[in-house]
CSV table of C-alpha atoms in Angstrom, one decimal:
chain,number,residue,atom,x,y,z
X,120,MET,CA,-90.6,63.7,-25.0
X,121,SER,CA,-89.7,66.3,-22.3
X,122,ASN,CA,-86.1,66.5,-21.1
X,123,TYR,CA,-85.2,67.8,-17.7
X,124,GLY,CA,-81.7,69.0,-16.9
X,125,GLU,CA,-79.8,67.4,-14.0
X,126,ASN,CA,-80.7,69.0,-10.7
X,127,ALA,CA,-77.8,68.1,-8.4
X,128,ASN,CA,-78.2,71.2,-6.2
X,129,TYR,CA,-81.4,72.7,-5.0
X,130,GLY,CA,-80.1,76.2,-5.9
X,131,LYS,CA,-79.8,75.3,-9.6
X,132,SER,CA,-82.6,76.0,-12.1
X,133,VAL,CA,-84.4,73.2,-14.0
X,134,GLU,CA,-84.5,73.6,-17.8
X,135,TYR,CA,-87.4,72.3,-20.0
X,136,SER,CA,-87.0,71.6,-23.7
X,137,HIS,CA,-89.9,71.9,-26.2
X,138,GLU,CA,-87.8,70.9,-29.2
X,139,SER,CA,-89.5,67.5,-29.7
X,140,ALA,CA,-93.1,68.6,-29.1
X,141,GLU,CA,-95.1,69.2,-32.3
X,142,PRO,CA,-97.7,72.0,-32.5
X,143,CYS,CA,-101.3,70.9,-32.6
X,144,ALA,CA,-102.1,73.6,-35.2
X,145,SER,CA,-100.4,76.2,-37.3
X,146,VAL,CA,-101.6,79.5,-38.6
X,147,LYS,CA,-100.2,81.5,-41.4
X,148,SER,CA,-101.7,84.9,-42.2
X,149,GLU,CA,-100.8,88.0,-44.3
X,150,VAL,CA,-102.3,91.4,-44.8
X,151,GLU,CA,-103.8,92.0,-48.2
X,152,SER,CA,-103.3,95.4,-49.9
X,153,LEU,CA,-106.4,97.4,-50.9
X,154,THR,CA,-107.0,97.6,-54.6
X,155,GLU,CA,-108.3,101.0,-55.9
X,156,GLN,CA,-111.5,101.0,-57.9
X,157,ILE,CA,-112.7,103.5,-60.6
X,158,ALA,CA,-116.4,104.3,-60.9
X,159,VAL,CA,-117.9,103.5,-64.3
X,160,THR,CA,-121.0,105.3,-65.7
X,161,PRO,CA,-123.3,102.6,-67.1
X,162,LEU,CA,-124.7,102.9,-70.6
X,163,VAL,CA,-128.5,103.3,-70.5
X,164,ILE,CA,-131.2,103.2,-73.2
X,165,ALA,CA,-132.8,106.3,-74.6
X,166,PRO,CA,-136.0,107.5,-73.0
X,167,GLY,CA,-139.2,106.1,-74.3
X,168,PRO,CA,-141.3,102.9,-74.3
X,169,VAL,CA,-139.4,99.7,-74.2
X,170,PHE,CA,-140.5,96.1,-74.5
X,171,VAL,CA,-138.8,93.6,-72.1
X,172,LYS,CA,-139.3,90.0,-71.3
X,173,LEU,CA,-139.7,89.5,-67.5
X,174,PRO,CA,-141.1,86.9,-65.1
X,175,VAL,CA,-144.7,87.9,-64.4
X,176,VAL,CA,-146.5,86.8,-61.3
X,177,LEU,CA,-149.6,84.7,-62.3
X,178,ALA,CA,-150.6,83.7,-58.8
X,179,GLU,CA,-149.5,83.6,-55.2
X,180,THR,CA,-150.9,81.1,-52.9
X,181,ASN,CA,-150.6,79.7,-49.3
X,182,ILE,CA,-151.1,76.0,-48.9
X,183,THR,CA,-151.3,73.8,-45.7
X,184,ILE,CA,-150.3,70.2,-46.1
X,185,PRO,CA,-150.7,67.5,-43.3
X,186,VAL,CA,-148.2,64.7,-43.5
X,187,GLU,CA,-147.7,61.6,-41.3
X,188,ALA,CA,-144.4,59.7,-41.4
X,189,ILE,CA,-142.9,56.8,-39.5
X,190,ILE,CA,-139.1,56.9,-39.2
X,191,LYS,CA,-137.0,53.9,-38.0
X,192,LEU,CA,-133.6,54.6,-36.5
X,193,ASP,CA,-130.6,52.3,-37.1
X,194,GLN,CA,-129.8,52.2,-33.3
X,195,PRO,CA,-131.9,52.6,-30.1
X,196,ALA,CA,-132.0,56.3,-29.1
X,197,MET,CA,-132.5,57.7,-25.7
X,198,GLU,CA,-133.2,61.3,-26.6
X,199,ILE,CA,-133.7,63.4,-29.7
X,200,LYS,CA,-131.2,66.2,-29.5
X,201,ARG,CA,-132.1,68.2,-32.7
X,202,ILE,CA,-134.0,67.8,-35.9
X,203,LYS,CA,-133.0,70.1,-38.8
X,204,LYS,CA,-135.6,70.4,-41.5
X,205,ASN,CA,-135.6,71.8,-45.0
X,206,VAL,CA,-138.3,71.7,-47.7
X,207,PHE,CA,-137.5,70.9,-51.4
X,208,LEU,CA,-139.8,70.8,-54.4
X,209,THR,CA,-139.3,68.1,-57.0
X,210,GLN,CA,-142.2,68.7,-59.3
X,211,SER,CA,-144.3,71.7,-60.3
X,212,ARG,CA,-146.9,71.5,-63.0
X,213,ILE,CA,-149.9,73.7,-63.9
X,214,ILE,CA,-153.0,73.1,-66.0
X,215,PRO,CA,-154.0,76.7,-66.9
X,216,PHE,CA,-157.5,75.8,-68.1
X,217,SER,CA,-160.7,75.4,-66.2
X,218,GLN,CA,-163.1,72.6,-67.2
X,219,ASP,CA,-165.8,73.3,-64.7
X,220,GLY,CA,-166.8,76.9,-65.5
X,221,GLN,CA,-164.5,78.5,-62.9
X,222,PHE,CA,-162.8,81.0,-65.3
X,223,GLY,CA,-159.5,82.6,-64.3
X,224,THR,CA,-158.3,79.6,-62.4
X,225,GLY,CA,-155.9,76.7,-62.9
X,226,ILE,CA,-154.9,73.4,-61.3
X,227,LEU,CA,-151.5,73.3,-59.7
X,228,PHE,CA,-149.7,70.0,-59.1
X,229,ILE,CA,-146.8,70.0,-56.6
X,230,ALA,CA,-144.5,67.3,-55.2
X,231,GLY,CA,-141.5,67.5,-52.9
X,232,PHE,CA,-140.0,66.3,-49.7
X,233,ILE,CA,-138.9,67.4,-46.3
X,234,ARG,CA,-135.2,66.7,-45.6
X,235,LYS,CA,-134.7,65.9,-42.0
X,236,ASN,CA,-131.3,65.5,-40.2
X,237,ILE,CA,-132.0,63.9,-36.8
X,238,GLU,CA,-129.4,64.0,-34.1
X,239,TYR,CA,-130.0,61.6,-31.2
X,240,ALA,CA,-128.2,60.2,-28.1
X,241,THR,CA,-127.5,56.5,-27.8
X,242,GLN,CA,-126.7,54.3,-24.8
X,243,THR,CA,-123.4,52.4,-25.1
X,244,CYS,CA,-122.5,51.8,-21.4
X,245,THR,CA,-123.9,52.2,-17.9
X,246,THR,CA,-122.2,52.6,-14.5
X,247,ALA,CA,-122.8,49.8,-12.1
X,248,ARG,CA,-125.1,50.6,-9.1
X,249,THR,CA,-125.8,54.1,-10.5
X,250,ALA,CA,-128.2,55.7,-12.9
X,251,ASN,CA,-125.3,57.2,-15.0
X,252,VAL,CA,-125.5,56.5,-18.7
X,253,CYS,CA,-122.9,57.1,-21.4
X,254,GLY,CA,-123.3,57.0,-25.1
X,255,ASP,CA,-122.6,58.6,-28.5
X,256,ILE,CA,-124.4,61.3,-30.6
X,257,ARG,CA,-125.5,59.9,-33.9
X,258,HIS,CA,-127.4,61.3,-36.8
X,259,CYS,CA,-129.8,60.0,-39.4
X,260,THR,CA,-130.9,61.9,-42.6
X,261,VAL,CA,-134.3,61.0,-44.1
X,262,GLU,CA,-136.6,62.4,-46.8
X,263,VAL,CA,-140.3,62.7,-46.0
X,264,PRO,CA,-142.2,63.0,-49.3
X,265,PHE,CA,-145.4,64.9,-49.9
X,266,ASN,CA,-147.6,65.9,-52.9
X,267,PHE,CA,-150.8,67.8,-53.4
X,268,THR,CA,-153.1,69.3,-56.0
X,269,THR,CA,-154.9,72.7,-55.5
X,270,ARG,CA,-156.8,75.2,-57.5
X,271,ILE,CA,-155.2,78.6,-57.9
X,272,THR,CA,-156.8,81.9,-58.9
X,273,PHE,CA,-154.8,83.9,-61.5
X,274,LEU,CA,-153.9,87.5,-60.7
X,275,ARG,CA,-152.9,87.7,-64.4
X,276,PRO,CA,-153.7,84.9,-66.8
X,277,PRO,CA,-150.9,83.0,-68.6
X,278,ILE,CA,-150.4,83.7,-72.3
X,279,PHE,CA,-150.6,80.7,-74.6
X,280,ILE,CA,-151.0,80.4,-78.3
X,281,GLU,CA,-152.5,77.1,-79.5
X,282,ASN,CA,-151.1,75.2,-82.4
X,283,ARG,CA,-153.3,75.2,-85.5
X,284,THR,CA,-154.5,72.1,-87.3
X,285,THR,CA,-152.6,71.1,-90.4
X,286,SER,CA,-153.8,72.6,-93.6
X,287,GLU,CA,-153.7,70.2,-96.6
X,288,LEU,CA,-154.1,70.8,-100.3
X,289,GLU,CA,-155.2,68.1,-102.7
X,290,PHE,CA,-154.7,68.2,-106.4
X,291,PHE,CA,-157.0,67.1,-109.2
X,292,THR,CA,-156.1,64.7,-111.9
X,293,ASP,CA,-157.8,63.0,-114.8
X,294,LYS,CA,-154.9,60.9,-115.9
X,295,LEU,CA,-155.8,57.8,-113.8
X,296,LYS,CA,-156.5,54.9,-116.1
X,297,GLY,CA,-157.2,51.3,-115.5
X,298,CYS,CA,-156.0,48.2,-117.4
X,299,ASP,CA,-159.0,48.5,-119.8
X,300,VAL,CA,-157.9,50.8,-122.6
X,301,CYS,CA,-161.5,51.3,-123.7
X,302,SER,CA,-162.8,52.5,-120.3
X,303,ASP,CA,-163.1,56.2,-119.4
X,304,PRO,CA,-160.3,57.7,-117.3
X,305,VAL,CA,-160.7,58.0,-113.5
X,306,ILE,CA,-161.2,61.5,-112.3
X,307,GLY,CA,-160.4,62.6,-108.7
X,308,ARG,CA,-157.6,63.2,-106.3
X,309,ASN,CA,-154.0,62.9,-107.4
X,310,LEU,CA,-152.5,60.2,-105.3
X,311,CYS,CA,-148.9,61.2,-106.2
X,312,ASP,CA,-148.9,64.8,-105.0
X,313,ARG,CA,-150.0,66.4,-101.7
X,314,SER,CA,-149.3,69.7,-100.1
X,315,SER,CA,-149.6,70.7,-96.4
X,316,PHE,CA,-149.0,73.7,-94.1
X,317,ASP,CA,-148.1,73.4,-90.4
X,318,THR,CA,-147.6,76.1,-87.8
X,319,GLU,CA,-146.0,75.4,-84.4
X,320,PHE,CA,-146.0,77.9,-81.5
X,321,PHE,CA,-143.5,77.6,-78.6
X,322,ASN,CA,-145.0,79.0,-75.4
X,323,GLU,CA,-143.2,80.0,-72.2
X,324,LYS,CA,-143.7,77.3,-69.5
X,325,PRO,CA,-145.0,78.6,-66.2
X,326,PHE,CA,-142.8,77.8,-63.2
X,327,THR,CA,-143.1,77.9,-59.4
X,328,GLU,CA,-141.0,79.7,-56.8
X,329,LEU,CA,-140.9,78.6,-53.1
X,330,VAL,CA,-141.2,81.8,-51.1
X,331,ARG,CA,-141.7,80.5,-47.6
X,332,ALA,CA,-142.0,77.2,-45.7
X,333,ASP,CA,-143.3,76.7,-42.1
X,334,ILE,CA,-143.1,73.3,-40.5
X,335,THR,CA,-144.9,72.3,-37.3
X,336,GLU,CA,-144.6,68.8,-36.1
X,337,ILE,CA,-145.2,66.4,-33.2
X,338,ASP,CA,-142.7,63.5,-32.6
X,339,ILE,CA,-144.1,60.4,-30.9
X,340,ASN,CA,-141.9,57.6,-29.7
X,341,THR,CA,-143.8,54.5,-30.6
X,342,ASN,CA,-141.8,51.5,-29.3
X,343,THR,CA,-140.2,52.7,-26.1
X,344,THR,CA,-138.2,50.4,-23.8
X,345,ILE,CA,-137.9,51.4,-20.1
X,346,SER,CA,-135.2,50.0,-17.8
X,347,CYS,CA,-136.3,48.9,-14.3
X,348,LYS,CA,-133.0,50.1,-12.9
X,349,THR,CA,-133.3,53.6,-14.4
X,350,PRO,CA,-137.0,54.3,-14.9
X,351,THR,CA,-136.2,57.9,-15.9
X,352,GLU,CA,-134.4,56.8,-19.1
X,353,GLN,CA,-136.0,55.1,-22.0
X,354,SER,CA,-134.9,53.9,-25.5
X,355,PHE,CA,-136.8,53.7,-28.8
X,356,THR,CA,-136.1,53.0,-32.5
X,357,LYS,CA,-139.3,54.3,-34.1
X,358,LEU,CA,-140.7,57.8,-34.4
X,359,THR,CA,-144.2,58.7,-35.6
X,360,GLU,CA,-144.2,62.3,-36.9
X,361,LYS,CA,-147.4,64.3,-37.5
X,362,VAL,CA,-146.3,67.2,-39.6
X,363,VAL,CA,-148.1,70.3,-40.8
X,364,VAL,CA,-146.3,72.0,-43.7
X,365,ASN,CA,-147.4,75.5,-44.7
X,366,LEU,CA,-146.0,76.7,-48.1
X,367,THR,CA,-146.1,80.1,-49.8
X,368,LEU,CA,-145.7,79.7,-53.6
X,369,LYS,CA,-145.5,82.0,-56.5
X,370,VAL,CA,-146.5,80.9,-60.0
X,371,LEU,CA,-144.7,82.9,-62.7
X,372,GLN,CA,-144.4,83.0,-66.5
X,373,LYS,CA,-142.0,85.0,-68.7
X,374,GLN,CA,-144.1,87.5,-70.7
X,375,GLN,CA,-143.4,90.6,-72.8
X,376,VAL,CA,-144.0,93.7,-70.8
X,377,ARG,CA,-144.0,97.3,-71.9
X,378,VAL,CA,-142.1,99.7,-69.7
X,379,THR,CA,-141.3,103.4,-70.1
X,380,ALA,CA,-137.7,104.4,-69.7
X,381,VAL,CA,-137.1,107.8,-68.0
X,382,ILE,CA,-134.1,110.1,-68.1
């Protein structure tokens, strides 16, 4: 609380005390010293051919996806202030084989969603006999899902090694006899012994990278309410969005590549 000194005479000065006032913010800073660095010469491999395992681009494609979504807000909105949009992929699968004679192609399955953060103005009070409106700024975050299937053409085919069928060995025996001691022994496969050979190959799984996403949309207010007192203002709780998503994707697989090291 501010304290004023007694001002009995007009010629005396008035003192003001800030002792009881607390600061709204405090800042503490210091200057950091510069740490010296020493350059280090990296160790490199000898010149010559080298085999490395790197992600290799199998295909790069551009896809357009039309999406329609209906979004319901928790409170009536007067105006959409901003919509921030981000694209996320949740699934990426590829069938690298063609079953219809189109060689060098594969089928790509993609699923994902558009994360939208919607900021909108609400109406909480109005001024009597005027068109003035007051309210709050609220936000709503929703996920708009999408999925598609498309055919891609390989720039470089993926490398897969198929597993072989199991090889089995059966053994002969002539020691099988029945209960009749006078009958001949049964000749055939030994039921007690069996040998098999299995080989299993572990291939690198292709994966997808999201290179670019372009989003174009139209927002339509579907259940508007107009006030007779203020016809220039309206409120709504539902949005119908017609969205066109354009994605640029890369399909990659880790493969062994031969490179030549130089001096």
